[in-house]
Coordinates of C-alpha atoms in Angstrom, one line a residue:
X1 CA 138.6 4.7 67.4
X2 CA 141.8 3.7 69.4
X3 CA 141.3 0.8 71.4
X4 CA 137.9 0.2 73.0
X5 CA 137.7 -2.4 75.6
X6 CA 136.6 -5.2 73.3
X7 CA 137.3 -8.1 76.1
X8 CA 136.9 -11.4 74.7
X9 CA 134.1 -12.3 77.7
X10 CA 134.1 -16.0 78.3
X11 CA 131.9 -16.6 81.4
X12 CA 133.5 -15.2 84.7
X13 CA 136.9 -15.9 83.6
X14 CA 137.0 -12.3 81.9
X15 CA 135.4 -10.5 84.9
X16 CA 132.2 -11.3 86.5
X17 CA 121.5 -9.0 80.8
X18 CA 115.9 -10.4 80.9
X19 CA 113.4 -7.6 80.9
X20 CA 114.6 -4.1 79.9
X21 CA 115.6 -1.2 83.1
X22 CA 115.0 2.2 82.3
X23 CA 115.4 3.4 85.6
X24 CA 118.0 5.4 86.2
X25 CA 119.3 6.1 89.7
X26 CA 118.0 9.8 90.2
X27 CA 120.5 12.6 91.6
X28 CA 119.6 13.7 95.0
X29 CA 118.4 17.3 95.1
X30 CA 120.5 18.2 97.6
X31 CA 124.1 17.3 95.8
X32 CA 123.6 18.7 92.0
X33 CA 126.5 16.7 90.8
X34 CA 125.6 13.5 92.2
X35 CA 128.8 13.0 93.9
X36 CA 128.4 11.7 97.6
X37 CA 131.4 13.7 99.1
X38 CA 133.7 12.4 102.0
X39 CA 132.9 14.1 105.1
X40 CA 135.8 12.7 107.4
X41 CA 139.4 12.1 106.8
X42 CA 140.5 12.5 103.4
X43 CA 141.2 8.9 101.8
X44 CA 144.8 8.4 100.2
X45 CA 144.8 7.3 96.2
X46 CA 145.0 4.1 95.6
X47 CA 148.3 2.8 94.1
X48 CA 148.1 0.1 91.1
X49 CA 150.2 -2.7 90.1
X50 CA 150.6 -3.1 86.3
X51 CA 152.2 -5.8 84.9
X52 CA 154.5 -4.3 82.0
X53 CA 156.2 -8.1 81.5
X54 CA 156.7 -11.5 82.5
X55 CA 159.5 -14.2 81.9
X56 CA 161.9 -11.8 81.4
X57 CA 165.7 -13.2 81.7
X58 CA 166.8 -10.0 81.3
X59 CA 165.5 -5.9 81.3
X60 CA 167.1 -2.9 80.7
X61 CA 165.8 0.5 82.2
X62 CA 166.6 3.5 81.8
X63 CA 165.6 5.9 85.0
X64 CA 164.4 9.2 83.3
X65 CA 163.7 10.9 86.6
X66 CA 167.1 11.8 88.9
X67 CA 169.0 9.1 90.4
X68 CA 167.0 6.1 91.4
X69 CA 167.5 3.8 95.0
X70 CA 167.7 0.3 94.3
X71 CA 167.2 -2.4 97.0
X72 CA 165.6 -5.6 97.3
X73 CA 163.9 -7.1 100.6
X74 CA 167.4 -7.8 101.8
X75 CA 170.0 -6.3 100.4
X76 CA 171.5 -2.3 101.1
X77 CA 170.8 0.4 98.8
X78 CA 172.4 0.7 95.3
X79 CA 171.9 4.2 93.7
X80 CA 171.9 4.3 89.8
X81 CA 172.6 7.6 88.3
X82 CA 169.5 9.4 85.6
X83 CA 169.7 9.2 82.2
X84 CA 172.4 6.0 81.6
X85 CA 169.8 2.2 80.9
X86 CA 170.9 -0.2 83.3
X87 CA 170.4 -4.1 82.6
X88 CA 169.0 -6.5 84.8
X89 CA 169.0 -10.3 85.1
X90 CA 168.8 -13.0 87.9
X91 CA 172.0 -14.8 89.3
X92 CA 171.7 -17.4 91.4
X93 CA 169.6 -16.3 94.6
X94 CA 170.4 -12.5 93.4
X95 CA 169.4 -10.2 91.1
X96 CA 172.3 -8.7 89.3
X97 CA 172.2 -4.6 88.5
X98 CA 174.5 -2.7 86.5
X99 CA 177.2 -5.4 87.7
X100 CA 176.3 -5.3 91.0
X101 CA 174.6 -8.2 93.5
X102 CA 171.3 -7.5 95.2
X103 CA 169.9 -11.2 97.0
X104 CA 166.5 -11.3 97.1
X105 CA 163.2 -12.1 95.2
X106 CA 161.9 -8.7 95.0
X107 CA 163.6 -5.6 93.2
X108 CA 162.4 -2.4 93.8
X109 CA 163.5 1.2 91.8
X110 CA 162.7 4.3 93.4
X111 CA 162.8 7.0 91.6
X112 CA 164.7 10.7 93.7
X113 CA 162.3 13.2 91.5
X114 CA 158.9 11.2 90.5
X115 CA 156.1 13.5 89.8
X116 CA 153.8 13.5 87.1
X117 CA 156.3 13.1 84.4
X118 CA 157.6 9.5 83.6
X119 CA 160.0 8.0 85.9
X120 CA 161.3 5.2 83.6
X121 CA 161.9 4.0 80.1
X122 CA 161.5 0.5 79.1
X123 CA 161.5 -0.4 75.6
X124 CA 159.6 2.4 73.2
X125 CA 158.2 3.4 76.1
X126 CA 157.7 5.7 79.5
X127 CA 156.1 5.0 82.5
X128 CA 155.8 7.8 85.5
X129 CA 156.0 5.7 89.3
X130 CA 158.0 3.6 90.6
X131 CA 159.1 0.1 88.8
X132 CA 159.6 -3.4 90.8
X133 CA 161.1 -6.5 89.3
X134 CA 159.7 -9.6 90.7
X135 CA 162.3 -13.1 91.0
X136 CA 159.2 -16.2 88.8
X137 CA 159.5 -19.3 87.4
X138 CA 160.3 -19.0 84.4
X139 CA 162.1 -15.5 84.1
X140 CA 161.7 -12.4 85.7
X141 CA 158.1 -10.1 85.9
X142 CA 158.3 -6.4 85.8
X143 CA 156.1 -4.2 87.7
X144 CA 154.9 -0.2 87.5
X145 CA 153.4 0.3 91.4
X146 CA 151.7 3.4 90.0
X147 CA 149.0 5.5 91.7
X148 CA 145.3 5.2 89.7
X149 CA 145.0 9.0 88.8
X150 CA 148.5 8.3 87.0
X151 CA 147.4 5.3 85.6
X152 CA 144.2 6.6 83.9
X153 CA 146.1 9.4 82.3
X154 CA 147.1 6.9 80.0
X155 CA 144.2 4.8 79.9
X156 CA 141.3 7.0 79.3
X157 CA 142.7 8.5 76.2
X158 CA 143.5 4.4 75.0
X159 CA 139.9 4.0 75.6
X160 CA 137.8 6.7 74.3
X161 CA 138.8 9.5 71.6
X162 CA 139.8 12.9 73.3
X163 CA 138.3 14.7 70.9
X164 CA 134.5 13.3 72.4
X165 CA 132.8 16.2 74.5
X166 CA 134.0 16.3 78.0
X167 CA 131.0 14.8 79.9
X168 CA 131.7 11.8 77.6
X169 CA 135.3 11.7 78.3
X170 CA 134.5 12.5 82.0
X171 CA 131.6 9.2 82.3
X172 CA 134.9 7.4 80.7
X173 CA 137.3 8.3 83.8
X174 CA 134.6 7.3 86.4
X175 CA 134.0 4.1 84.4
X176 CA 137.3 2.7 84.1
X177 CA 138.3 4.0 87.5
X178 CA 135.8 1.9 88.7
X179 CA 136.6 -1.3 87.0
X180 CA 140.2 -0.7 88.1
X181 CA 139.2 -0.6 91.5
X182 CA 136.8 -3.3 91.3
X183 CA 139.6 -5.9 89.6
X184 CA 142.6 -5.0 91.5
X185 CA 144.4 -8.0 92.5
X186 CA 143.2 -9.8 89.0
X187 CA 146.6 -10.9 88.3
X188 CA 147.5 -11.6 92.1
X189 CA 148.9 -14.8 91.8
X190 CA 151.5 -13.5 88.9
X191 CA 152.4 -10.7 91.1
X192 CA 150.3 -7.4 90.0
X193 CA 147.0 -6.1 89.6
X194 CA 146.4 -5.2 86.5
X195 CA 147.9 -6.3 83.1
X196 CA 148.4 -3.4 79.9
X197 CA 145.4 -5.2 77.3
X198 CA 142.4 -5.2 76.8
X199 CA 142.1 -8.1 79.1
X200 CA 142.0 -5.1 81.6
X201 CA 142.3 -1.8 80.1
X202 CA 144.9 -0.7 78.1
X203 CA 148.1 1.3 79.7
X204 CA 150.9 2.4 77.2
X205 CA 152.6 5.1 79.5
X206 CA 152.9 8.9 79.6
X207 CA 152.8 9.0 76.1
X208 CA 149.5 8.4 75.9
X209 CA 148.4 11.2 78.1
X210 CA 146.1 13.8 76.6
X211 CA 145.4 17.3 78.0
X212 CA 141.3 16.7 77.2
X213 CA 141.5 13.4 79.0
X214 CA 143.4 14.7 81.7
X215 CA 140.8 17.5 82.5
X216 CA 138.2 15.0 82.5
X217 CA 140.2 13.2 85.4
X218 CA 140.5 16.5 87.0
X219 CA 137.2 16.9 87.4
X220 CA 136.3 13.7 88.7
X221 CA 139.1 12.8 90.8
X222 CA 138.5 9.9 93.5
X223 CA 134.7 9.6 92.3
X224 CA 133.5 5.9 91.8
X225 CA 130.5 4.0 91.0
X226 CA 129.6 1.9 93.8
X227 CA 126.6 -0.9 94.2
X228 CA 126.0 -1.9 98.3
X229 CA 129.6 0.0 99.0
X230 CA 132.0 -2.0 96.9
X231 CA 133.4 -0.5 93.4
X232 CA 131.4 -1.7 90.6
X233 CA 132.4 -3.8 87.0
X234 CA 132.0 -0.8 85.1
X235 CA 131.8 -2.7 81.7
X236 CA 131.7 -0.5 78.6
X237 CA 132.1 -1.5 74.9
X238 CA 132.3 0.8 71.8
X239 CA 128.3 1.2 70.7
X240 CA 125.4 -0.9 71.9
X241 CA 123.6 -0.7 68.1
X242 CA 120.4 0.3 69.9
X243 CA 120.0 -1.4 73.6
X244 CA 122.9 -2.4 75.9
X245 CA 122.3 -5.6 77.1
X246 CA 121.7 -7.6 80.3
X247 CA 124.2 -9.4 82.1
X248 CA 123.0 -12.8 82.1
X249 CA 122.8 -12.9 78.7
X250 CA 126.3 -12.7 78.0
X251 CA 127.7 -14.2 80.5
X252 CA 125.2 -16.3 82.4
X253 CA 125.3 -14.9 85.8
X254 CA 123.3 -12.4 87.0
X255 CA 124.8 -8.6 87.9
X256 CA 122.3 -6.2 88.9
X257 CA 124.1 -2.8 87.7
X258 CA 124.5 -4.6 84.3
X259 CA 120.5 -3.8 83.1
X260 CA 119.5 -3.3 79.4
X261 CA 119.0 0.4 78.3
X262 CA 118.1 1.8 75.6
X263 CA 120.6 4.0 73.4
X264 CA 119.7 7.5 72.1
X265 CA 119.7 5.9 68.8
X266 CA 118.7 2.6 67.0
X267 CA 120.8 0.2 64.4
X268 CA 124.1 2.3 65.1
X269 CA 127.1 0.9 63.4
X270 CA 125.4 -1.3 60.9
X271 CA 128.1 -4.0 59.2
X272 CA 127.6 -6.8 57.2
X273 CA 129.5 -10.7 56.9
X274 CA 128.9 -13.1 54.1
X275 CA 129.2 -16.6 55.4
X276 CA 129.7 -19.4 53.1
X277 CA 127.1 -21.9 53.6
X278 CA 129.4 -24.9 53.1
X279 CA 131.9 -23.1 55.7
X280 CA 128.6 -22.5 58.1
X281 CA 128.4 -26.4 58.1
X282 CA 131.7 -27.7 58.6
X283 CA 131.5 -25.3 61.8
X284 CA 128.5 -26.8 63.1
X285 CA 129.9 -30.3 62.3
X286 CA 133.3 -30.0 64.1
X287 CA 131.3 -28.9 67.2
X288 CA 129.2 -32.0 66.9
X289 CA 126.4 -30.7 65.1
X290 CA 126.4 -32.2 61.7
X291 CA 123.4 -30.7 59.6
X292 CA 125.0 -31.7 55.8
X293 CA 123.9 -29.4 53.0
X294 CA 122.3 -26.0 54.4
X295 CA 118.6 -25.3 53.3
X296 CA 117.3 -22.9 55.2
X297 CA 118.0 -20.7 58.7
X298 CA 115.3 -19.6 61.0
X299 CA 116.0 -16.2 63.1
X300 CA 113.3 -13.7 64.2
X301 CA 113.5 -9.7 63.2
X302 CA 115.8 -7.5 65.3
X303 CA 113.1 -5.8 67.8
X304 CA 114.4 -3.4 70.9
X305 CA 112.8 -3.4 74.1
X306 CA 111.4 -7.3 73.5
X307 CA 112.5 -10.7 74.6
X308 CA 111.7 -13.6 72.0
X309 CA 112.4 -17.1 71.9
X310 CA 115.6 -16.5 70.2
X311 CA 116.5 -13.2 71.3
X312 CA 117.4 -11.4 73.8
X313 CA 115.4 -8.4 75.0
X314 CA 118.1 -5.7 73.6
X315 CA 117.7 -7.9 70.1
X316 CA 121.0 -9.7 70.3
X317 CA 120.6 -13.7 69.1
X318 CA 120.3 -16.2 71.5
X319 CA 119.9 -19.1 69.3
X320 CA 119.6 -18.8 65.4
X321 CA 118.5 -22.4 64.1
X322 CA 120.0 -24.3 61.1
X323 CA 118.1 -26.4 59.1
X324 CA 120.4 -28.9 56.8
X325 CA 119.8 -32.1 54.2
X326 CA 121.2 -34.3 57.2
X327 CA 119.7 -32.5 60.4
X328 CA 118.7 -29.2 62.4
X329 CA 121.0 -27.6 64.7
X330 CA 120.7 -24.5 67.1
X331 CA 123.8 -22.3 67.7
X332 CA 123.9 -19.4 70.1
X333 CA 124.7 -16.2 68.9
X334 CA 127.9 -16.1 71.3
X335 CA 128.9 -19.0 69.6
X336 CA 128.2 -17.4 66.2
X337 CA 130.5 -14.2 67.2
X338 CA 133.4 -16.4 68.7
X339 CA 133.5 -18.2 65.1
X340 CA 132.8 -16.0 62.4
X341 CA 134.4 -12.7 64.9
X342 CA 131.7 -10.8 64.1
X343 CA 131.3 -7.0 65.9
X344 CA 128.5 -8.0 68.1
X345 CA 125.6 -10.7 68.6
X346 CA 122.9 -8.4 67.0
X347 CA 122.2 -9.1 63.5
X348 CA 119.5 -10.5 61.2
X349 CA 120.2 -13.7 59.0
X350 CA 119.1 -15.0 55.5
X351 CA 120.1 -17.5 53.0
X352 CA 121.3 -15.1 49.8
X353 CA 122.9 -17.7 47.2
X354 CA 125.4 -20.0 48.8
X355 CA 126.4 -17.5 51.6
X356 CA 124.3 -16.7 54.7
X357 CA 124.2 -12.9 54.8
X358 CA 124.4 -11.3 58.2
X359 CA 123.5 -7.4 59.0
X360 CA 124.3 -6.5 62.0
X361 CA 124.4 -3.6 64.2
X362 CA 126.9 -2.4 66.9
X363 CA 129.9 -3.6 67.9
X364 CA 131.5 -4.9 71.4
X365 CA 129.3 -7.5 73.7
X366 CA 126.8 -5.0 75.1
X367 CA 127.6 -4.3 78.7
X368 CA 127.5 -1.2 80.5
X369 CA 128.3 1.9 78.6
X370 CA 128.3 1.9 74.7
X371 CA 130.6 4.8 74.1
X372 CA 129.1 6.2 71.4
X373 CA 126.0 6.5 72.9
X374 CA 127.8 8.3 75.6
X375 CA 129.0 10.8 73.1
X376 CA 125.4 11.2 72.0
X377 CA 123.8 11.4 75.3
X378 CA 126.8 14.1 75.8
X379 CA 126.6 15.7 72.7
X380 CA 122.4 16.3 73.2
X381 CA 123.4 17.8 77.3
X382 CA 123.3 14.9 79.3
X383 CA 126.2 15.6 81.8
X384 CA 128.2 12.6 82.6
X385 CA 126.5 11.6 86.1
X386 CA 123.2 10.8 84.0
X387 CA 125.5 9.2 81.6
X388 CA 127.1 6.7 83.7
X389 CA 123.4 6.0 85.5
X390 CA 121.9 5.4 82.6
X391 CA 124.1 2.9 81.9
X392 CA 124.8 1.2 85.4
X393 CA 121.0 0.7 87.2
X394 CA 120.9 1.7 90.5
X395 CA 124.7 2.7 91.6
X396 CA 126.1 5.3 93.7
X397 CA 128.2 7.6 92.6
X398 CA 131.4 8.4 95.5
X399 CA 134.3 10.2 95.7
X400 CA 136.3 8.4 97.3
X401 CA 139.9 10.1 98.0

């Protein structure tokens, strides 16, 4: 699978889980494909800001779409002619183009003929909208103002494999138009919305774009998932193992769209990691929990659907306790993953020689859809509207524009 938003969550600084939700939020009888429709003026789409680069002293561009208008806040219009790169840098109070002065902090390249095609070429690759270069500290930051349907051309398909049934693929394009929408402005003070990782979601260009993925946008065009009116954090990870998991559990904070459910299917994507016990230790010791030799390790059975002591209700580990010749410690199963980058926090632990053998299940953090079970739900006729509330608990689905 190509690159599944595996986000590296660490409390709210990512983006914003005790008993399990079932519920789903049931479509109303009188719109059969869920989708509240806009009865006044149509909405325009929203236009994104993707940051491509930062501390840049110099960028070259090469405008792939008909001449393009360059001007900054200030300065008159330079026209640059299609096809021929043109190098950029900063010169005193002035950005300098293809020899040329512009004055002014902010460069922006319109494109004469942007459509759907790409409109620029920077480095290996293309990018369709306009581009904007952005006078920093530290160097220049380049800029794609592109609008969303554009944008998730090339991020659904970096997301989810095209080849996936089309209710899967379409569940994908409401999910991570949503998160879009719901994290815009999450790099406002460098100057853009959005970055290209999986920080965000990952953008690569038109040459990601897939004609699967792009009929899966089609067909859901504008439609979001709200919760009280505002776009949701459509989390999703690459296969829940059994049961998606509650928000707090994760991050600490309660979301109330973010609800344990239960996946088609139990102990999906089982993996393994072998531990060194000695390793295990000198972990636990250089966070200030010195246990010496390890003797034994105490962690419940993986169970779905029930909350222990030491694990959450989906099964994942909140604490697994280590017993040692010079103390007991307890260490979250967060803390396990961040260490030992394991897939997920769901796993069962024993002693096996001088290793501690984990088998685990899943892989990702656990919140909102698992992607595979998407595919499943898809693949057994589920069509993506039950999808997406199965996974997000009581949401409404919009179209918005």
């Amino acid at each position: 699978m190509k690159n599944f938003l595996l986000v590296l969550l660490a409390g709210a600084m990512v983006l914003s889980s005790v008993t399990p939700v079932m519920a789903r939020h049931a479509p109303a009888p009188a719109d059969p494909g869920n989708v509240s429709k806009m009865s006044k003026a149509k909405a325009e789409e929203p236009v994104l800001r993707i940051g491509l680069a930062e501390k840049q002293a110099s960028l070259i561009l090469t405008p792939l779409a008909g001449k393009v208008t360059c001007r900054t806040e200030t300065s008159k219009a330079l026209v640059l002619p299609a096809g021929q790169a043109v190098t950029i840098s900063r010169q005193g109070n002035a950005f300098l183009v293809a020899g040329k002065k512009l004055a002014g902090t902010t460069l922006t390249l319109t494109p004469a003929n942007a459509g759907a095609g790409a409109s620029f070429r920077y480095g290996s690759r293309s990018y369709a909208g306009a581009m904007q270069v952005l006078a920093r500290a530290g160097g220049m930051t380049l800029v794609n103002p592109v609008g969303i349907e554009t944008y998730l051309k090339s991020v659904v398909p970096e997301e989810m494999p095209t080849d996936w049934p089309q209710e899967a693929l379409k569940a994908q394009s409401v999910a991570a138009r949503s998160f879009a929408l719901h994290n815009r402005g999450r790099h406002g003070s460098a100057g853009y919305d959005l970055c290209t990782t999986t920080h965000c979601q990952v953008y690569t260009g038109t040459g990601a774009e897939r004609s699967s993925a792009n009929a899966a946008l089609r067909a859901t065009r504008g439609e979001v998932l709200l919760y009280h009116g505002q776009p949701v954090d459509a989390l999703f990870h690459t296969d829940s193992g059994g049961m998606t998991e509650n928000s707090e559990d994760v991050w600490g904070g309660y979301v109330p769209y973010l609800r344990a459910a239960r996946d088609p299917q139990q102990k999906t994507m089982p993996w393994t990691k072998s531990i060194p016990l000695n390793t295990l230790s000198a972990k636990l010791a250089a966070k200030g929990k010195k246990v010496g030799t390890i003797r034994k390790v105490t962690l419940s059975p993986v169970q779905f659907g029930k909350e222990t002591s030491d694990r959450t209700v989906s099964g994942r580990v909140k604490t697994m306790t280590v017993i040692g010749t010079q103390g007991t410690a307890r260490i979250s199963g967060n803390d396990m993953r961040s260490m030992f980058g394991l897939k997920s926090t769901l796993f069962a632990a024993k002693i096996q020689k001088d290793a501690l053998l984990l088998e685990g299940y899943g892989y990702g953090h656990g919140l909102g859809i698992s992607q595979w079970g998407a595919k499943r739900l898809a693949e057994s006729g589920k069509p993506y509207a039950d999808i997406l509330h199965h996974y997000y608990t009581g949401v409404e689905l919009t179209k918005q524009y």
